[in-house]
mmCIF file of C-alpha atoms in Angstrom:
data_model
loop_
_atom_site.group_PDB
_atom_site.id
_atom_site.type_symbol
_atom_site.label_atom_id
_atom_site.label_comp_id
_atom_site.label_asym_id
_atom_site.label_seq_id
_atom_site.Cartn_x
_atom_site.Cartn_y
_atom_site.Cartn_z
ATOM 1 C CA UNK A 602 14.816 29.189 -91.785
ATOM 2 C CA UNK A 603 15.094 26.967 -94.771
ATOM 3 C CA UNK A 604 12.252 24.706 -95.815
ATOM 4 C CA UNK A 605 12.341 21.065 -97.193
ATOM 5 C CA UNK A 606 9.571 19.657 -99.163
ATOM 6 C CA UNK A 607 7.671 16.401 -98.286
ATOM 7 C CA UNK A 608 5.468 14.839 -100.646
ATOM 8 C CA UNK A 609 2.046 13.593 -99.493
ATOM 9 C CA UNK A 610 0.163 11.812 -102.123
ATOM 10 C CA UNK A 611 0.239 14.369 -105.196
ATOM 11 C CA UNK A 612 0.820 17.344 -102.913
ATOM 12 C CA UNK A 613 4.186 18.742 -101.944
ATOM 13 C CA UNK A 614 4.308 20.089 -98.262
ATOM 14 C CA UNK A 615 7.065 22.274 -96.963
ATOM 15 C CA UNK A 616 8.646 22.000 -93.366
ATOM 16 C CA UNK A 617 11.284 24.038 -91.846
ATOM 17 C CA UNK A 618 14.419 22.163 -91.896
ATOM 18 C CA UNK A 619 14.787 22.702 -88.154
ATOM 19 C CA UNK A 620 11.964 20.221 -87.658
ATOM 20 C CA UNK A 621 13.926 17.463 -88.985
ATOM 21 C CA UNK A 622 16.167 15.278 -87.372
ATOM 22 C CA UNK A 623 19.715 15.649 -88.349
ATOM 23 C CA UNK A 624 20.390 12.020 -88.196
ATOM 24 C CA UNK A 625 16.953 10.591 -90.064
ATOM 25 C CA UNK A 626 16.032 13.942 -91.829
ATOM 26 C CA UNK A 627 12.313 13.064 -91.009
ATOM 27 C CA UNK A 628 10.131 15.446 -89.015
ATOM 28 C CA UNK A 629 10.686 14.942 -85.465
ATOM 29 C CA UNK A 630 7.891 13.448 -83.446
ATOM 30 C CA UNK A 631 9.754 13.401 -80.033
ATOM 31 C CA UNK A 632 12.646 16.189 -80.202
ATOM 32 C CA UNK A 633 15.129 15.950 -77.256
ATOM 33 C CA UNK A 634 18.371 18.041 -76.511
ATOM 34 C CA UNK A 635 21.691 16.067 -75.703
ATOM 35 C CA UNK A 636 24.588 17.645 -73.755
ATOM 36 C CA UNK A 637 26.183 19.405 -76.883
ATOM 37 C CA UNK A 638 22.914 21.485 -76.882
ATOM 38 C CA UNK A 639 21.731 20.000 -80.440
ATOM 39 C CA UNK A 640 18.371 18.525 -81.100
ATOM 40 C CA UNK A 641 17.402 15.069 -82.442
ATOM 41 C CA UNK A 642 14.454 12.849 -82.520
ATOM 42 C CA UNK A 643 14.553 10.736 -79.599
ATOM 43 C CA UNK A 644 14.440 7.171 -81.599
ATOM 44 C CA UNK A 645 17.379 8.347 -83.968
ATOM 45 C CA UNK A 646 19.426 9.645 -80.909
ATOM 46 C CA UNK A 647 18.885 6.731 -78.909
ATOM 47 C CA UNK A 648 19.924 4.181 -81.645
ATOM 48 C CA UNK A 649 22.909 6.218 -82.215
ATOM 49 C CA UNK A 650 23.965 5.972 -78.604
ATOM 50 C CA UNK A 651 22.896 2.572 -78.017
ATOM 51 C CA UNK A 652 24.950 1.223 -81.387
ATOM 52 C CA UNK A 653 28.139 2.312 -79.418
ATOM 53 C CA UNK A 654 28.910 5.982 -80.225
ATOM 54 C CA UNK A 655 29.926 8.451 -77.755
ATOM 55 C CA UNK A 656 30.003 11.812 -79.424
ATOM 56 C CA UNK A 657 27.316 14.135 -80.689
ATOM 57 C CA UNK A 658 26.585 13.398 -84.563
ATOM 58 C CA UNK A 659 26.922 17.226 -85.329
ATOM 59 C CA UNK A 660 29.513 18.683 -83.211
ATOM 60 C CA UNK A 661 31.389 15.544 -82.647
ATOM 61 C CA UNK A 662 31.790 16.653 -78.751
ATOM 62 C CA UNK A 663 31.990 13.598 -76.195
ATOM 63 C CA UNK A 664 28.483 12.867 -74.842
ATOM 64 C CA UNK A 665 28.530 11.816 -70.822
ATOM 65 C CA UNK A 666 28.546 8.095 -70.282
ATOM 66 C CA UNK A 667 25.197 8.403 -68.995
ATOM 67 C CA UNK A 668 23.853 10.687 -71.883
ATOM 68 C CA UNK A 669 20.519 12.709 -70.444
ATOM 69 C CA UNK A 670 17.864 13.546 -73.180
ATOM 70 C CA UNK A 671 15.931 16.514 -72.263
ATOM 71 C CA UNK A 672 12.689 16.923 -74.186
ATOM 72 C CA UNK A 673 12.502 20.085 -76.180
ATOM 73 C CA UNK A 674 8.974 20.939 -75.614
ATOM 74 C CA UNK A 675 8.949 24.299 -77.291
ATOM 75 C CA UNK A 676 10.056 22.931 -80.547
ATOM 76 C CA UNK A 677 7.669 19.938 -80.327
ATOM 77 C CA UNK A 678 4.883 22.348 -79.708
ATOM 78 C CA UNK A 679 5.960 24.352 -82.675
ATOM 79 C CA UNK A 680 5.947 21.348 -84.848
ATOM 80 C CA UNK A 681 2.637 20.127 -83.592
ATOM 81 C CA UNK A 682 1.126 23.585 -84.531
ATOM 82 C CA UNK A 683 2.699 23.961 -87.727
ATOM 83 C CA UNK A 684 0.116 23.135 -90.398
ATOM 84 C CA UNK A 685 1.677 23.212 -93.975
ATOM 85 C CA UNK A 686 -0.826 23.211 -96.805
ATOM 86 C CA UNK A 687 -0.191 22.536 -100.635
ATOM 87 C CA UNK A 688 1.651 25.286 -102.780
ATOM 88 C CA UNK A 689 4.223 25.795 -100.103
ATOM 89 C CA UNK A 690 2.015 27.883 -97.832
ATOM 90 C CA UNK A 691 1.661 27.225 -94.241
ATOM 91 C CA UNK A 692 -0.008 28.702 -90.981
ATOM 92 C CA UNK A 693 2.942 29.332 -88.780
ATOM 93 C CA UNK A 694 1.936 29.632 -84.853
ATOM 94 C CA UNK A 695 3.688 32.686 -82.900
ATOM 95 C CA UNK A 696 5.436 30.818 -80.443
ATOM 96 C CA UNK A 697 8.046 32.610 -78.592
ATOM 97 C CA UNK A 698 11.615 31.013 -78.667
ATOM 98 C CA UNK A 699 12.099 32.183 -74.899
ATOM 99 C CA UNK A 700 10.379 28.686 -73.815
ATOM 100 C CA UNK A 701 13.265 26.875 -75.872
ATOM 101 C CA UNK A 702 15.917 25.736 -73.030
ATOM 102 C CA UNK A 703 18.904 26.313 -75.257
ATOM 103 C CA UNK A 704 17.545 30.005 -76.085
ATOM 104 C CA UNK A 705 16.939 30.457 -72.083
ATOM 105 C CA UNK A 706 20.612 29.839 -71.273
ATOM 106 C CA UNK A 707 22.193 31.566 -74.094
ATOM 107 C CA UNK A 708 20.235 34.675 -74.050
ATOM 108 C CA UNK A 709 20.341 35.125 -70.025
ATOM 109 C CA UNK A 710 22.151 38.194 -68.636
ATOM 110 C CA UNK A 711 22.145 40.163 -65.787
ATOM 111 C CA UNK A 712 19.796 41.907 -64.869
ATOM 112 C CA UNK A 713 17.426 39.369 -66.293
ATOM 113 C CA UNK A 714 13.654 39.971 -67.022
ATOM 114 C CA UNK A 715 10.782 38.741 -65.104
ATOM 115 C CA UNK A 716 9.905 36.913 -67.999
ATOM 116 C CA UNK A 717 13.266 35.373 -68.452
ATOM 117 C CA UNK A 718 13.408 34.129 -65.119
ATOM 118 C CA UNK A 719 9.978 32.701 -65.057
ATOM 119 C CA UNK A 720 10.752 30.815 -67.958
ATOM 120 C CA UNK A 721 13.905 29.415 -66.303
ATOM 121 C CA UNK A 722 11.989 28.571 -63.253
ATOM 122 C CA UNK A 723 9.177 26.696 -65.249
ATOM 123 C CA UNK A 724 11.802 24.821 -66.956
ATOM 124 C CA UNK A 725 14.145 23.713 -63.886
ATOM 125 C CA UNK A 726 10.768 22.830 -62.059
ATOM 126 C CA UNK A 727 9.490 20.788 -64.655
ATOM 127 C CA UNK A 728 12.716 19.150 -66.192
ATOM 128 C CA UNK A 729 14.933 17.838 -63.778
ATOM 129 C CA UNK A 730 17.242 16.758 -66.345
ATOM 130 C CA UNK A 731 17.624 20.507 -67.735
ATOM 131 C CA UNK A 732 18.973 21.562 -64.218
ATOM 132 C CA UNK A 733 22.046 19.906 -64.862
ATOM 133 C CA UNK A 734 22.797 21.776 -68.088
ATOM 134 C CA UNK A 735 21.737 24.812 -66.114
ATOM 135 C CA UNK A 736 24.412 23.989 -63.356
ATOM 136 C CA UNK A 737 26.923 24.119 -65.877
ATOM 137 C CA UNK A 738 25.977 27.324 -67.589
ATOM 138 C CA UNK A 739 26.602 31.275 -66.471
ATOM 139 C CA UNK A 740 22.931 30.814 -65.119
ATOM 140 C CA UNK A 741 23.856 30.178 -61.442
ATOM 141 C CA UNK A 742 25.853 33.490 -61.076
ATOM 142 C CA UNK A 743 23.038 35.527 -62.509
ATOM 143 C CA UNK A 744 20.558 33.918 -59.965
ATOM 144 C CA UNK A 745 22.859 34.319 -57.136
ATOM 145 C CA UNK A 746 23.074 38.264 -57.913
ATOM 146 C CA UNK A 747 19.296 38.586 -58.177
ATOM 147 C CA UNK A 748 19.000 36.613 -54.931
ATOM 148 C CA UNK A 749 21.020 39.005 -53.205
ATOM 149 C CA UNK A 750 19.735 42.185 -54.656
ATOM 150 C CA UNK A 751 16.702 44.023 -52.966
ATOM 151 C CA UNK A 752 15.947 46.122 -55.835
ATOM 152 C CA UNK A 753 13.104 43.852 -57.081
ATOM 153 C CA UNK A 754 11.572 41.550 -55.016
ATOM 154 C CA UNK A 755 9.729 39.599 -57.822
ATOM 155 C CA UNK A 756 13.107 39.042 -59.375
ATOM 156 C CA UNK A 757 14.691 37.744 -56.170
ATOM 157 C CA UNK A 758 11.689 35.511 -55.367
ATOM 158 C CA UNK A 759 12.013 34.068 -58.993
ATOM 159 C CA UNK A 760 15.781 33.489 -58.420
ATOM 160 C CA UNK A 761 15.736 32.022 -55.267
ATOM 161 C CA UNK A 762 12.935 29.701 -56.265
ATOM 162 C CA UNK A 763 15.075 28.610 -59.106
ATOM 163 C CA UNK A 764 18.070 28.051 -56.881
ATOM 164 C CA UNK A 765 16.219 25.881 -54.779
ATOM 165 C CA UNK A 766 15.136 23.548 -57.522
ATOM 166 C CA UNK A 767 19.011 23.505 -58.970
ATOM 167 C CA UNK A 768 19.990 22.476 -55.227
ATOM 168 C CA UNK A 769 17.864 19.498 -55.501
ATOM 169 C CA UNK A 770 20.141 18.022 -58.435
ATOM 170 C CA UNK A 771 22.204 16.316 -56.182
ATOM 171 C CA UNK A 772 25.556 16.752 -53.741
ATOM 172 C CA UNK A 773 27.526 18.153 -56.731
ATOM 173 C CA UNK A 774 24.824 20.669 -57.564
ATOM 174 C CA UNK A 775 24.913 21.660 -53.854
ATOM 175 C CA UNK A 776 28.432 21.821 -53.585
ATOM 176 C CA UNK A 777 28.940 23.864 -57.064
ATOM 177 C CA UNK A 778 26.430 26.580 -55.675
ATOM 178 C CA UNK A 779 28.346 27.266 -52.667
ATOM 179 C CA UNK A 780 31.690 27.254 -54.658
ATOM 180 C CA UNK A 781 29.907 29.941 -56.566
ATOM 181 C CA UNK A 782 29.323 32.228 -54.010
ATOM 182 C CA UNK A 783 25.601 31.001 -52.879
ATOM 183 C CA UNK A 784 26.233 31.723 -49.040
ATOM 184 C CA UNK A 785 27.053 35.406 -49.402
ATOM 185 C CA UNK A 786 24.224 35.993 -51.577
ATOM 186 C CA UNK A 787 21.618 34.102 -49.510
ATOM 187 C CA UNK A 788 22.976 35.778 -46.057
ATOM 188 C CA UNK A 789 22.312 39.032 -47.889
ATOM 189 C CA UNK A 790 18.743 38.104 -48.731
ATOM 190 C CA UNK A 791 18.414 36.958 -44.914
ATOM 191 C CA UNK A 792 19.851 39.849 -43.538
ATOM 192 C CA UNK A 793 17.419 42.234 -45.441
ATOM 193 C CA UNK A 794 14.723 40.238 -43.641
ATOM 194 C CA UNK A 795 12.205 41.072 -46.574
ATOM 195 C CA UNK A 796 9.607 39.168 -47.971
ATOM 196 C CA UNK A 797 11.959 36.467 -49.524
ATOM 197 C CA UNK A 798 14.051 35.729 -46.308
ATOM 198 C CA UNK A 799 12.131 32.254 -45.786
ATOM 199 C CA UNK A 800 12.982 31.338 -49.493
ATOM 200 C CA UNK A 801 16.693 32.004 -48.929
ATOM 201 C CA UNK A 802 16.655 30.077 -45.538
ATOM 202 C CA UNK A 803 14.833 27.149 -47.387
ATOM 203 C CA UNK A 804 18.096 27.262 -49.792
ATOM 204 C CA UNK A 805 20.447 27.207 -47.202
ATOM 205 C CA UNK A 806 18.685 24.068 -45.670
ATOM 206 C CA UNK A 807 19.095 22.347 -49.162
ATOM 207 C CA UNK A 808 22.740 23.100 -49.264
ATOM 208 C CA UNK A 809 23.331 22.013 -45.880
ATOM 209 C CA UNK A 810 22.099 18.605 -46.618
ATOM 210 C CA UNK A 811 25.841 17.806 -47.743
ATOM 211 C CA UNK A 812 28.005 17.448 -44.989
ATOM 212 C CA UNK A 813 30.991 19.440 -46.299
ATOM 213 C CA UNK A 814 28.440 22.364 -46.809
ATOM 214 C CA UNK A 815 27.328 22.059 -43.158
ATOM 215 C CA UNK A 816 30.848 23.045 -42.078
ATOM 216 C CA UNK A 817 31.244 25.794 -44.807
ATOM 217 C CA UNK A 818 27.870 27.378 -44.118
ATOM 218 C CA UNK A 819 28.577 27.420 -40.398
ATOM 219 C CA UNK A 820 32.065 28.855 -40.663
ATOM 220 C CA UNK A 821 30.534 31.896 -42.568
ATOM 221 C CA UNK A 822 30.715 34.631 -40.110
ATOM 222 C CA UNK A 823 26.968 35.838 -40.794
ATOM 223 C CA UNK A 824 25.054 32.917 -41.717
ATOM 224 C CA UNK A 825 23.823 31.452 -38.594
ATOM 225 C CA UNK A 826 23.759 34.737 -36.960
ATOM 226 C CA UNK A 827 21.310 35.886 -39.821
ATOM 227 C CA UNK A 828 19.267 32.723 -39.271
ATOM 228 C CA UNK A 829 19.234 33.481 -35.416
ATOM 229 C CA UNK A 830 17.992 36.946 -36.137
ATOM 230 C CA UNK A 831 15.160 35.614 -38.506
ATOM 231 C CA UNK A 832 14.090 33.280 -36.152
ATOM 232 C CA UNK A 833 13.721 35.658 -33.372
ATOM 233 C CA UNK A 834 12.084 38.393 -35.375
ATOM 234 C CA UNK A 835 10.671 36.842 -38.542
ATOM 235 C CA UNK A 836 6.830 36.108 -39.247
ATOM 236 C CA UNK A 837 5.580 32.570 -38.705
ATOM 237 C CA UNK A 838 6.889 31.239 -42.126
ATOM 238 C CA UNK A 839 10.444 32.972 -41.492
ATOM 239 C CA UNK A 840 10.862 31.236 -38.019
ATOM 240 C CA UNK A 841 9.876 27.869 -39.487
ATOM 241 C CA UNK A 842 12.127 28.053 -42.203
ATOM 242 C CA UNK A 843 15.053 29.476 -39.950
ATOM 243 C CA UNK A 844 14.440 26.712 -37.396
ATOM 244 C CA UNK A 845 14.735 23.964 -40.226
ATOM 245 C CA UNK A 846 18.024 25.330 -41.647
ATOM 246 C CA UNK A 847 19.567 25.071 -38.073
ATOM 247 C CA UNK A 848 18.285 21.862 -37.517
ATOM 248 C CA UNK A 849 20.151 20.811 -40.707
ATOM 249 C CA UNK A 850 23.417 22.922 -39.609
ATOM 250 C CA UNK A 851 23.396 21.907 -36.113
ATOM 251 C CA UNK A 852 23.803 18.140 -37.201
ATOM 252 C CA UNK A 853 27.537 19.231 -37.443
ATOM 253 C CA UNK A 854 28.830 19.560 -33.744
ATOM 254 C CA UNK A 855 30.713 22.823 -34.109
ATOM 255 C CA UNK A 856 27.532 24.667 -35.593
ATOM 256 C CA UNK A 857 25.940 24.061 -32.117
ATOM 257 C CA UNK A 858 28.181 26.188 -30.469
ATOM 258 C CA UNK A 859 27.966 28.993 -33.180
ATOM 259 C CA UNK A 860 24.179 28.802 -32.816
ATOM 260 C CA UNK A 861 24.601 29.443 -29.049
ATOM 261 C CA UNK A 862 27.120 32.189 -29.565
ATOM 262 C CA UNK A 863 24.438 33.676 -32.198
ATOM 263 C CA UNK A 864 21.953 33.993 -29.736
ATOM 264 C CA UNK A 865 19.621 31.046 -31.210
ATOM 265 C CA UNK A 866 18.793 29.079 -27.889
ATOM 266 C CA UNK A 867 16.147 31.993 -26.543
ATOM 267 C CA UNK A 868 14.649 32.455 -29.614
ATOM 268 C CA UNK A 869 14.339 28.617 -30.216
ATOM 269 C CA UNK A 870 12.771 28.324 -26.655
ATOM 270 C CA UNK A 871 10.192 30.884 -27.391
ATOM 271 C CA UNK A 872 9.426 29.328 -30.806
ATOM 272 C CA UNK A 873 8.997 25.684 -28.935
ATOM 273 C CA UNK A 874 6.740 27.724 -26.661
ATOM 274 C CA UNK A 875 4.719 28.617 -29.645
ATOM 275 C CA UNK A 876 4.021 24.835 -30.664
ATOM 276 C CA UNK A 877 7.141 24.405 -32.861
ATOM 277 C CA UNK A 878 8.447 20.720 -32.959
ATOM 278 C CA UNK A 879 11.248 21.919 -35.119
ATOM 279 C CA UNK A 880 12.359 24.105 -32.411
ATOM 280 C CA UNK A 881 12.490 21.263 -29.830
ATOM 281 C CA UNK A 882 14.345 19.245 -32.207
ATOM 282 C CA UNK A 883 17.216 21.968 -32.681
ATOM 283 C CA UNK A 884 17.360 22.042 -28.812
ATOM 284 C CA UNK A 885 17.886 18.374 -28.552
ATOM 285 C CA UNK A 886 20.679 18.695 -30.956
ATOM 286 C CA UNK A 887 22.342 22.131 -29.130
ATOM 287 C CA UNK A 888 21.837 20.484 -25.884
ATOM 288 C CA UNK A 889 24.681 17.928 -26.747
ATOM 289 C CA UNK A 890 27.054 20.593 -26.018
ATOM 290 C CA UNK A 891 27.982 22.441 -22.856
ATOM 291 C CA UNK A 892 27.598 25.888 -23.879
ATOM 292 C CA UNK A 893 24.105 24.919 -25.214
ATOM 293 C CA UNK A 894 23.052 23.472 -21.848
ATOM 294 C CA UNK A 895 24.264 26.183 -20.102
ATOM 295 C CA UNK A 896 22.313 28.973 -22.404
ATOM 296 C CA UNK A 897 19.340 26.863 -21.848
ATOM 297 C CA UNK A 898 19.434 27.115 -18.197
ATOM 298 C CA UNK A 899 19.561 30.843 -18.202
ATOM 299 C CA UNK A 900 16.350 31.370 -20.380
ATOM 300 C CA UNK A 901 13.540 32.293 -18.214
ATOM 301 C CA UNK A 902 10.635 29.532 -18.573
ATOM 302 C CA UNK A 903 12.808 27.175 -20.242
ATOM 303 C CA UNK A 904 11.486 23.988 -18.084
ATOM 304 C CA UNK A 905 7.918 25.273 -18.114
ATOM 305 C CA UNK A 906 8.077 25.370 -21.982
ATOM 306 C CA UNK A 907 9.404 21.815 -22.303
ATOM 307 C CA UNK A 908 6.919 20.795 -19.554
ATOM 308 C CA UNK A 909 4.218 22.018 -21.877
ATOM 309 C CA UNK A 910 5.424 20.065 -24.877
ATOM 310 C CA UNK A 911 5.574 16.960 -22.800
ATOM 311 C CA UNK A 912 1.802 17.666 -22.002
ATOM 312 C CA UNK A 913 0.383 19.023 -25.285
ATOM 313 C CA UNK A 914 3.155 18.036 -27.686
ATOM 314 C CA UNK A 915 3.207 15.505 -30.720
ATOM 315 C CA UNK A 916 5.059 12.432 -30.097
ATOM 316 C CA UNK A 917 8.053 13.364 -32.039
ATOM 317 C CA UNK A 918 8.078 16.694 -29.834
ATOM 318 C CA UNK A 919 7.557 14.849 -26.764
ATOM 319 C CA UNK A 920 10.616 12.363 -27.369
ATOM 320 C CA UNK A 921 12.979 15.275 -28.069
ATOM 321 C CA UNK A 922 11.646 17.306 -25.180
ATOM 322 C CA UNK A 923 12.515 14.715 -22.985
ATOM 323 C CA UNK A 924 15.868 14.203 -24.503
ATOM 324 C CA UNK A 925 16.615 18.083 -24.063
ATOM 325 C CA UNK A 926 15.244 17.968 -20.461
ATOM 326 C CA UNK A 927 17.441 14.999 -19.829
ATOM 327 C CA UNK A 928 20.585 16.512 -21.075
ATOM 328 C CA UNK A 929 20.328 19.573 -19.089
ATOM 329 C CA UNK A 930 18.938 18.313 -15.810
ATOM 330 C CA UNK A 931 21.925 15.703 -15.903
ATOM 331 C CA UNK A 932 24.279 18.763 -15.889
ATOM 332 C CA UNK A 933 22.772 21.617 -14.044
ATOM 333 C CA UNK A 934 21.218 21.137 -10.710
ATOM 334 C CA UNK A 935 19.364 24.190 -10.771
ATOM 335 C CA UNK A 936 17.330 22.959 -13.752
ATOM 336 C CA UNK A 937 16.841 19.734 -11.910
ATOM 337 C CA UNK A 938 14.762 21.579 -9.215
ATOM 338 C CA UNK A 939 12.884 23.746 -11.594
ATOM 339 C CA UNK A 940 11.829 20.300 -13.177
ATOM 340 C CA UNK A 941 10.319 19.279 -9.795
ATOM 341 C CA UNK A 942 8.717 22.395 -9.333
ATOM 342 C CA UNK A 943 7.085 22.301 -12.770
ATOM 343 C CA UNK A 944 5.836 18.981 -12.010
ATOM 344 C CA UNK A 945 8.077 17.244 -14.663
ATOM 345 C CA UNK A 946 8.559 13.918 -12.546
ATOM 346 C CA UNK A 947 4.806 13.312 -12.390
ATOM 347 C CA UNK A 948 4.256 13.831 -16.145
ATOM 348 C CA UNK A 949 7.281 11.377 -16.732
ATOM 349 C CA UNK A 950 5.257 8.778 -14.682
ATOM 350 C CA UNK A 951 2.454 9.098 -16.556
ATOM 351 C CA UNK A 952 4.374 8.717 -19.652
ATOM 352 C CA UNK A 953 6.108 5.741 -18.449
ATOM 353 C CA UNK A 954 2.678 3.918 -17.654
ATOM 354 C CA UNK A 955 1.184 5.329 -21.053
ATOM 355 C CA UNK A 956 4.180 4.253 -23.321
ATOM 356 C CA UNK A 957 6.336 1.055 -23.244
ATOM 357 C CA UNK A 958 8.237 2.485 -26.431
ATOM 358 C CA UNK A 959 11.097 5.057 -26.840
ATOM 359 C CA UNK A 960 8.895 7.788 -25.133
ATOM 360 C CA UNK A 961 8.325 5.751 -22.106
ATOM 361 C CA UNK A 962 12.039 4.774 -21.870
ATOM 362 C CA UNK A 963 12.904 8.400 -22.256
ATOM 363 C CA UNK A 964 10.706 9.477 -19.631
ATOM 364 C CA UNK A 965 12.050 6.712 -17.380
ATOM 365 C CA UNK A 966 15.614 8.009 -17.886
ATOM 366 C CA UNK A 967 14.397 11.646 -17.069
ATOM 367 C CA UNK A 968 12.683 10.760 -14.220
ATOM 368 C CA UNK A 969 15.510 8.795 -12.912
ATOM 369 C CA UNK A 970 17.907 11.834 -13.633
ATOM 370 C CA UNK A 971 15.314 14.191 -11.412
ATOM 371 C CA UNK A 972 14.741 11.722 -8.658
ATOM 372 C CA UNK A 973 17.032 8.665 -8.847
ATOM 373 C CA UNK A 974 16.301 6.835 -5.773
ATOM 374 C CA UNK A 975 12.625 6.942 -6.191
ATOM 375 C CA UNK A 976 12.486 5.074 -9.869
ATOM 376 C CA UNK A 977 15.248 2.654 -9.351
ATOM 377 C CA UNK A 978 12.447 -0.132 -9.091
ATOM 378 C CA UNK A 979 11.029 0.750 -12.297
ATOM 379 C CA UNK A 980 13.899 -0.508 -14.241
#
């Protein structure tokens, strides 16, 4: 690293050339990285862009129309801690280049070290703009390989967490990850059922926010089945994340039938019985298809579980439980009789009297479904 001399009074102070902005040639106070990978002082590069330039001053490569300036914290810290003294001597801090975003991207390879993935996660978490550069690099494929591997749970954990942050960078990032093969990697992590299965489910939830990804994930032969197994056999957190992923996926109609075929309905009913509001919400989506209603009617204790939600659940849980029961009772006579035996009619009457909002209206609709003639006068 060459050095440049700066005079302060009668003293000559030496700074490395890398500390100086390529535009102003002054020591940088706020170094930032542009899309080309080069670093400039923020004020200098901003003036360059504002004056109508659309290319990098060094590489001459075009800059995006909405050019993102990524803070180079590592270089800023290095400059701040660099103490030049007269005579060209200086105190140089020992700061690893591994925290420099450019270094991270250029040096990352498979298998990555724990330190490398930790640094990548930290930067991806703290610098949203960096995630865009990350998406366009080779890093996603490396992260996905670690996400699928069971060899090192710690590396898998770091990779999955970084992928979650990467997926938060917008729909293009989510679609890009699916195109890079994210579903296969995440399904492998789910199927292994290890300590990071819940993180894989969370990542799938984030990817499924995009409508086209709902279809693509659902069409994968093992995605919804793997979530159903996790919902059935996982620990509390696993079950919560699996239910949330299914909720997002089942907003796409065809995925409701896929969830039924994967055996998700009994697991959702049992999870609802354990107090999961999210499970009831998923059931309210699946109940919109005939296959879903038939599957619910065949689960022992189905009506009893939802009747319990009506009595002890949250407002949202009660609202969705009413919808589920109304869907199924409207279609299947056996369930109507079970609802009568479980006292659902009386519970609905109480809810109608207590609530004049959506819950009250849903309760009235269910009551009319169970016993139409008795409640005509309540309209």
